[in-house]
C-alpha cells in the first residue's frame, strides 16, 4: 500500500467533492421542466420535437401510477427494439466483420441487461456485436436506462419535498431533459477526452498487423470434417502453426465508453471492458472514468439537499456513502497488495501484489479502487478481473453489491436505493426511542415502511433463490470456471450482480447458456422493476402527506448520529442478509488460502 | 390503464426512442468520430505503427515476442493462442486454482531459464501472471531490467545500452501520481530493431 495510492485517493476525493455542488445545482435546472441551461439554443428544438410527437397533452404532471406506467411501457418497447436489432444484425449495416445474429436466449438476456442498466454481458463484444448493435441497440439503453433511473429518483425527491398532492412530475419530460441536457453534453466532452488518451473511435474493419517477431504455436490437427485427429494411443495429434499476423479489433468505442461510465451502465465495447487498452489506455483515462462513474450519484445527493431545503441532509447522505466507499477501497487495496501465497511459494515476487487479471499500467491500487467504485455504484465496468482477486479482495465488490449498490450508486438508482435505507433507519430509530418516525416533517406510516421493505425484500429473495437453485442444478454447476468455494462465489456473484443491476462478473462463469441467460435476465428485471414500482408508490404516498414544521422534537436527518444510523442500516439490513452464503464462498476460501495448501 | 391510454404510451415510447435515438446513437457518435479523426487521427484509429509502409502492430496492444533479441510481454489469455487483438480475455482463474498454480510454476521456470537467472531470484509477478485484457502492452520496470542482459547478449550490444533503452521507454506515474511506472514492450522492441539496422 504505497504512498502514491494514498495521494491518488486524496486527489480523487477532493475532485469528487469539488464537482458535487456544481453538478447538483445543474441537476436542479435540468430536472425543473422550466429550468434554463446554456445548451438550449442547440437542444431546445429537439426537446420540443419530442414533446410534439408525444402529444402536448401527455407532458402534464402525472401521479405515481402514471409515472410508473410510462417508465414501464418505454422499457418494454426499448427492450423489444434491442432484441430485434440483435436478432437481425446480419441484415443491418455497419457490420464489417459479418457477425451473425445472436441466439434468442442471448438476445433476451442482453436486451434485459441493457434495459435495466445492468449491462451484464454473456457475450464478448468484439467477437459478437456489429458496430450498429453496439451504437444503437446497446448505447441507446446506456442513455435511456440512466435517464430513467434519474427520473425515478427525481420523482421520489419530489414526493418527499411536496405535500398534499398526488403529482410527481412528468416522466417523459424528466427523461428527455436528462438525456439531452445532462448525459449528452457531458458524454461528448468525456468521449473526446478519451480519444485524446488513445480510446479508438472509427468504423474501420478489424485491422491486420504483420507481427514483428513471428512465432509458432501448437494446434490440434483437424480432419476434413473439422474434428480433432487422434493418434493410436487416443491422444490428439498436434501440428505447428505459424503466427505472423495479429488481428486488431476496431470500432466506435469512445462514444460508448463515455456514457458507459457516466450512466453507470458498465457494458464494455470489448470483452475485457475497461481493462482493454482501447477502452482505458492510460492512468489518466482511468482516473476520469472512475470519476465519471461517481459524478452524477454524488451530484444527486446535493440535488436532494437543495430540493428538500436541507443541504445538511444531502451532505450527511454524501458522508455516509463516502465512508462506506473509503472502507471498501482500503480493504480491497490491502488485500490485493499481498502476493498470492500459492504463487509466492513457487518463486513469484510478492512486491507487486496479486497481479493475475490486472493491467500493469493500473497496478494493484487503481484496480482495487476501480473495483470498489464500480460495485459501490451499479456500474459494473471493470479494469481488472474480480474473479482473480484474493478472497477478501473479491469479497469487497460482492459486499458492495449486497448493500444494494447504494454508495453513490447507479445514477438515480443509488439515490432512491439509499433513501429506502434512510426510511428504514428512521423507522428503526423511531422504534428504539418510542416515537413516531418522521422524515423531513412527514410521518412514516405502515404503507411507507411496507413499500420500503418490499423494495429490499423482493430483490434479496430473488438473489438468494436463484443462487440456491443454480448451486444444486447441473446447468448451474456446469457454468463454473473455478471449483471449490470459488465456484460458489462465481454463482453468487452472477446473481448478486444481476439483481443489483451491476453487471460486473466473476467472469470465469460461463453464463451463455439457455438456463443461465434466462435466469439472469429474470433476476435483472426483478431487481429493477420490483424496486422502481415500490419506490414510485412510496413517492406518491409521501407527496400526498401534509408536512408538519420541523421542531426540536423532530428526528434529526443530519449529523453524526444520522450518518451512523444510515451506515448501520445499510450494512445490517442490506449486506448481512447474505452473510451465511458469503461465509461459504470468499470467507472460507480466505481461511483455506491462509491455513492450508489446498488447490482446486 | 385503458387500452387507448396504453396505445398513447406506446406511441410516446416509439417517438422518444426515434428522436432521441437519432441524436444519441447517430449524431453523438458521429460528432465524436469527426473530432477524433481531425484532432487525434492516429489515436482514434488505434495508435497503429507502420514500418516500411506496413502496419506491424499497435503501441497500445500487446504483441507476442518470443525471440531472445526481444523483450517479452506478459502472458496472455486473449484468443486461442494469446495476444489475439480481436478477442480480449483473461484467465479468470481464482487464487486457489490448481490450473493457475501449474501455469505459473511452469512460467517461473521458463522465465528463469530464458533469462539465465539463479533459482533464488524471485520472478516479478507481472512476468508470470496473465493480464486482464490479455493485451496489456506494458511490463513492470523490474521485469524489463531482468530481461535486459538476455536481449543485450542476443543483439551483441552492451547491456548498459539496452538499459538506456529501457529507461527511455519507461513511463513514470502520469502527472506524477497516477498509475504505475511501466515499460511499453512493443515500442521498446521496435526502437531496438531500429538501432540495430542503423
mmCIF file of C-alpha atoms in Angstrom, chain A residues 2 4 8 11 46 50 53-54 58 69-70 73-74 77-78 126-127 135 140 143-144 172 175 180 184 187-188 191-192 195-198 200-203 206-207 209-213 215 217 219 241 243 246-250 255 258 271-272 275-278 282-284 287 340 342-343 346-349 352 355-363 366 385 387-391 482 486 507-508 589 593 599-600, chain B residues 1 5-6 8-13 15-17 19-20 23-25 28-29 31-33 35-37 40 43-46 48 51 54-58 60-67 70 74 81 83-98 100-101 104-105 108 112 122-126 128-133 135-138 140 173-180 182 186 190 193:
data_model
loop_
_atom_site.group_PDB
_atom_site.id
_atom_site.type_symbol
_atom_site.label_atom_id
_atom_site.label_comp_id
_atom_site.label_asym_id
_atom_site.label_seq_id
_atom_site.Cartn_x
_atom_site.Cartn_y
_atom_site.Cartn_z
ATOM 1 C CA UNK A 2 2.316 2.707 -1.322
ATOM 2 C CA UNK A 4 1.136 7.327 -4.182
ATOM 3 C CA UNK A 8 -4.365 9.444 -5.547
ATOM 4 C CA UNK A 11 -6.947 13.781 -5.047
ATOM 5 C CA UNK A 46 -35.014 18.635 -30.203
ATOM 6 C CA UNK A 50 -40.069 15.110 -28.711
ATOM 7 C CA UNK A 53 -44.539 13.826 -31.199
ATOM 8 C CA UNK A 54 -45.571 12.575 -27.757
ATOM 9 C CA UNK A 58 -49.128 13.844 -22.309
ATOM 10 C CA UNK A 69 -46.745 3.205 -16.412
ATOM 11 C CA UNK A 70 -44.780 5.485 -18.748
ATOM 12 C CA UNK A 73 -44.036 0.942 -21.303
ATOM 13 C CA UNK A 74 -40.871 2.672 -22.503
ATOM 14 C CA UNK A 77 -40.680 -1.045 -26.153
ATOM 15 C CA UNK A 78 -36.967 -0.308 -25.747
ATOM 16 C CA UNK A 126 -15.598 -7.658 -30.272
ATOM 17 C CA UNK A 127 -16.417 -11.243 -31.268
ATOM 18 C CA UNK A 135 -24.098 2.040 -31.178
ATOM 19 C CA UNK A 140 -29.387 3.775 -26.643
ATOM 20 C CA UNK A 143 -28.609 6.734 -22.126
ATOM 21 C CA UNK A 144 -32.193 5.625 -21.593
ATOM 22 C CA UNK A 172 -41.394 11.977 -20.481
ATOM 23 C CA UNK A 175 -36.467 11.611 -19.142
ATOM 24 C CA UNK A 180 -30.410 15.947 -23.699
ATOM 25 C CA UNK A 184 -25.360 14.076 -23.852
ATOM 26 C CA UNK A 187 -20.613 12.320 -22.582
ATOM 27 C CA UNK A 188 -19.485 14.353 -25.564
ATOM 28 C CA UNK A 191 -15.605 10.912 -25.217
ATOM 29 C CA UNK A 192 -13.386 13.483 -26.918
ATOM 30 C CA UNK A 195 -9.939 9.767 -27.740
ATOM 31 C CA UNK A 196 -7.134 12.142 -26.805
ATOM 32 C CA UNK A 197 -5.830 9.427 -24.467
ATOM 33 C CA UNK A 198 -5.960 6.706 -27.137
ATOM 34 C CA UNK A 200 -10.490 4.499 -30.570
ATOM 35 C CA UNK A 201 -13.429 5.981 -32.490
ATOM 36 C CA UNK A 202 -13.702 4.688 -36.051
ATOM 37 C CA UNK A 203 -15.834 2.493 -38.284
ATOM 38 C CA UNK A 206 -10.613 -5.018 -37.962
ATOM 39 C CA UNK A 207 -7.016 -4.257 -38.894
ATOM 40 C CA UNK A 209 -0.813 -6.238 -38.367
ATOM 41 C CA UNK A 210 2.197 -8.118 -39.703
ATOM 42 C CA UNK A 211 3.890 -9.037 -36.464
ATOM 43 C CA UNK A 212 7.492 -8.125 -35.812
ATOM 44 C CA UNK A 213 8.613 -11.463 -34.411
ATOM 45 C CA UNK A 215 6.341 -17.472 -33.839
ATOM 46 C CA UNK A 217 2.184 -22.447 -31.693
ATOM 47 C CA UNK A 219 -2.643 -26.649 -32.528
ATOM 48 C CA UNK A 241 1.003 -23.258 -36.785
ATOM 49 C CA UNK A 243 1.549 -16.869 -36.300
ATOM 50 C CA UNK A 246 -2.356 -10.115 -35.493
ATOM 51 C CA UNK A 247 -5.963 -9.081 -35.964
ATOM 52 C CA UNK A 248 -6.856 -5.908 -34.060
ATOM 53 C CA UNK A 249 -10.473 -5.027 -33.219
ATOM 54 C CA UNK A 250 -11.750 -1.562 -34.151
ATOM 55 C CA UNK A 255 -18.660 7.431 -27.617
ATOM 56 C CA UNK A 258 -18.112 7.792 -22.043
ATOM 57 C CA UNK A 271 -14.802 -8.262 -23.877
ATOM 58 C CA UNK A 272 -12.120 -7.085 -21.439
ATOM 59 C CA UNK A 275 -9.129 -3.262 -18.846
ATOM 60 C CA UNK A 276 -8.792 -3.177 -22.646
ATOM 61 C CA UNK A 277 -6.169 -0.653 -23.748
ATOM 62 C CA UNK A 278 -8.571 0.685 -26.384
ATOM 63 C CA UNK A 282 -3.800 5.482 -19.583
ATOM 64 C CA UNK A 283 -3.882 6.021 -15.819
ATOM 65 C CA UNK A 284 -5.427 9.428 -16.522
ATOM 66 C CA UNK A 287 -8.966 8.369 -13.230
ATOM 67 C CA UNK A 340 -0.969 -14.852 -3.749
ATOM 68 C CA UNK A 342 0.292 -20.183 -3.683
ATOM 69 C CA UNK A 343 2.335 -18.297 -6.275
ATOM 70 C CA UNK A 346 6.917 -21.209 -6.340
ATOM 71 C CA UNK A 347 9.211 -18.204 -6.628
ATOM 72 C CA UNK A 348 6.979 -15.283 -7.625
ATOM 73 C CA UNK A 349 7.831 -11.968 -6.004
ATOM 74 C CA UNK A 352 3.744 -6.123 -6.979
ATOM 75 C CA UNK A 355 -1.265 -9.277 -10.466
ATOM 76 C CA UNK A 356 -3.235 -12.075 -12.125
ATOM 77 C CA UNK A 357 -6.019 -10.414 -14.124
ATOM 78 C CA UNK A 358 -4.643 -6.910 -13.616
ATOM 79 C CA UNK A 359 -3.036 -4.475 -16.047
ATOM 80 C CA UNK A 360 0.493 -3.195 -15.464
ATOM 81 C CA UNK A 361 -0.430 0.469 -16.017
ATOM 82 C CA UNK A 362 -3.051 0.306 -13.252
ATOM 83 C CA UNK A 363 -1.333 -1.982 -10.785
ATOM 84 C CA UNK A 366 -6.012 1.515 -9.406
ATOM 85 C CA UNK A 385 -10.758 -9.297 -13.333
ATOM 86 C CA UNK A 387 -12.575 -13.406 -10.373
ATOM 87 C CA UNK A 388 -8.799 -13.489 -9.840
ATOM 88 C CA UNK A 389 -8.776 -11.238 -6.763
ATOM 89 C CA UNK A 390 -7.668 -12.775 -3.488
ATOM 90 C CA UNK A 391 -10.677 -13.950 -1.469
ATOM 91 C CA UNK A 482 -13.336 -22.490 -10.808
ATOM 92 C CA UNK A 486 -14.663 -20.084 -5.501
ATOM 93 C CA UNK A 507 -16.138 -13.810 -15.344
ATOM 94 C CA UNK A 508 -14.864 -17.367 -15.164
ATOM 95 C CA UNK A 589 -11.717 -19.575 0.748
ATOM 96 C CA UNK A 593 -5.684 -19.919 1.487
ATOM 97 C CA UNK A 599 -5.770 -26.226 -4.526
ATOM 98 C CA UNK A 600 -8.974 -26.715 -6.507
ATOM 99 C CA UNK B 1 -54.839 1.776 -17.687
ATOM 100 C CA UNK B 5 -54.093 5.200 -22.872
ATOM 101 C CA UNK B 6 -51.760 2.232 -23.354
ATOM 102 C CA UNK B 8 -50.760 6.500 -26.472
ATOM 103 C CA UNK B 9 -47.955 5.473 -24.101
ATOM 104 C CA UNK B 10 -46.612 3.118 -26.752
ATOM 105 C CA UNK B 11 -46.752 5.884 -29.324
ATOM 106 C CA UNK B 12 -44.878 8.182 -26.945
ATOM 107 C CA UNK B 13 -42.227 5.486 -26.370
ATOM 108 C CA UNK B 15 -41.413 8.743 -30.620
ATOM 109 C CA UNK B 16 -38.901 9.163 -27.804
ATOM 110 C CA UNK B 17 -36.777 6.232 -28.938
ATOM 111 C CA UNK B 19 -35.950 11.172 -31.907
ATOM 112 C CA UNK B 20 -33.534 10.707 -29.008
ATOM 113 C CA UNK B 23 -29.390 12.300 -31.534
ATOM 114 C CA UNK B 24 -27.746 9.948 -29.009
ATOM 115 C CA UNK B 25 -26.946 6.995 -31.266
ATOM 116 C CA UNK B 28 -23.375 11.957 -30.915
ATOM 117 C CA UNK B 29 -21.023 9.157 -32.045
ATOM 118 C CA UNK B 31 -19.540 14.151 -33.756
ATOM 119 C CA UNK B 32 -17.024 12.278 -31.570
ATOM 120 C CA UNK B 33 -15.807 10.467 -34.692
ATOM 121 C CA UNK B 35 -13.458 15.446 -33.836
ATOM 122 C CA UNK B 36 -11.357 12.345 -33.252
ATOM 123 C CA UNK B 37 -10.471 11.916 -36.917
ATOM 124 C CA UNK B 40 -6.371 12.804 -32.860
ATOM 125 C CA UNK B 43 -5.195 7.609 -31.685
ATOM 126 C CA UNK B 44 -8.783 7.417 -32.923
ATOM 127 C CA UNK B 45 -7.653 4.745 -35.366
ATOM 128 C CA UNK B 46 -5.876 2.545 -32.865
ATOM 129 C CA UNK B 48 -1.176 1.755 -35.181
ATOM 130 C CA UNK B 51 7.283 0.029 -40.588
ATOM 131 C CA UNK B 54 3.212 -1.930 -43.427
ATOM 132 C CA UNK B 55 1.165 -1.975 -40.207
ATOM 133 C CA UNK B 56 3.202 -4.009 -37.727
ATOM 134 C CA UNK B 57 1.028 -3.536 -34.650
ATOM 135 C CA UNK B 58 -0.364 -1.026 -32.206
ATOM 136 C CA UNK B 60 -1.428 0.063 -27.167
ATOM 137 C CA UNK B 61 -1.945 -3.625 -27.903
ATOM 138 C CA UNK B 62 0.400 -6.338 -26.663
ATOM 139 C CA UNK B 63 2.080 -8.388 -29.360
ATOM 140 C CA UNK B 64 3.894 -11.607 -28.629
ATOM 141 C CA UNK B 65 7.683 -11.645 -28.835
ATOM 142 C CA UNK B 66 9.446 -14.947 -28.233
ATOM 143 C CA UNK B 67 12.949 -14.406 -29.649
ATOM 144 C CA UNK B 70 13.290 -9.032 -27.867
ATOM 145 C CA UNK B 74 3.176 -10.537 -20.084
ATOM 146 C CA UNK B 81 -3.058 -18.708 -28.611
ATOM 147 C CA UNK B 83 -2.347 -11.903 -27.865
ATOM 148 C CA UNK B 84 -5.419 -12.021 -30.116
ATOM 149 C CA UNK B 85 -6.220 -8.363 -30.700
ATOM 150 C CA UNK B 86 -9.736 -9.277 -31.775
ATOM 151 C CA UNK B 87 -10.589 -11.409 -28.731
ATOM 152 C CA UNK B 88 -9.529 -9.834 -25.424
ATOM 153 C CA UNK B 89 -9.703 -12.141 -22.428
ATOM 154 C CA UNK B 90 -8.285 -13.007 -19.018
ATOM 155 C CA UNK B 91 -7.704 -16.347 -17.341
ATOM 156 C CA UNK B 92 -10.334 -15.627 -14.680
ATOM 157 C CA UNK B 93 -8.657 -18.252 -12.533
ATOM 158 C CA UNK B 94 -9.249 -17.888 -8.798
ATOM 159 C CA UNK B 95 -6.437 -17.588 -6.270
ATOM 160 C CA UNK B 96 -6.582 -21.263 -5.256
ATOM 161 C CA UNK B 97 -6.884 -22.608 -8.787
ATOM 162 C CA UNK B 98 -4.682 -25.617 -9.465
ATOM 163 C CA UNK B 100 -3.185 -21.216 -12.205
ATOM 164 C CA UNK B 101 -0.646 -22.753 -9.844
ATOM 165 C CA UNK B 104 2.667 -20.024 -13.040
ATOM 166 C CA UNK B 105 5.105 -22.681 -11.840
ATOM 167 C CA UNK B 108 8.588 -19.166 -13.464
ATOM 168 C CA UNK B 112 14.473 -18.148 -15.095
ATOM 169 C CA UNK B 122 12.216 -14.008 -7.253
ATOM 170 C CA UNK B 123 10.402 -13.520 -10.542
ATOM 171 C CA UNK B 124 8.393 -10.285 -10.977
ATOM 172 C CA UNK B 125 4.718 -11.149 -10.641
ATOM 173 C CA UNK B 126 3.657 -9.415 -13.859
ATOM 174 C CA UNK B 128 4.286 -14.818 -14.963
ATOM 175 C CA UNK B 129 0.642 -13.764 -14.487
ATOM 176 C CA UNK B 130 -1.814 -13.068 -17.298
ATOM 177 C CA UNK B 131 -3.175 -9.533 -17.639
ATOM 178 C CA UNK B 132 -6.848 -8.573 -17.501
ATOM 179 C CA UNK B 133 -7.220 -7.839 -21.192
ATOM 180 C CA UNK B 135 -3.418 -7.296 -24.460
ATOM 181 C CA UNK B 136 -1.502 -5.423 -21.761
ATOM 182 C CA UNK B 137 1.194 -3.559 -23.716
ATOM 183 C CA UNK B 138 3.327 -2.909 -20.632
ATOM 184 C CA UNK B 140 6.948 -3.608 -14.888
ATOM 185 C CA UNK B 173 3.310 7.751 -13.000
ATOM 186 C CA UNK B 174 1.090 10.009 -15.099
ATOM 187 C CA UNK B 175 1.012 13.584 -13.718
ATOM 188 C CA UNK B 176 3.402 12.268 -11.098
ATOM 189 C CA UNK B 177 0.889 10.256 -9.096
ATOM 190 C CA UNK B 178 -1.446 8.233 -11.342
ATOM 191 C CA UNK B 179 -0.967 4.566 -12.189
ATOM 192 C CA UNK B 180 2.263 2.577 -12.035
ATOM 193 C CA UNK B 182 5.892 0.706 -16.677
ATOM 194 C CA UNK B 186 6.260 -3.023 -28.377
ATOM 195 C CA UNK B 190 10.853 -1.540 -32.309
ATOM 196 C CA UNK B 193 15.391 -3.047 -34.038
#
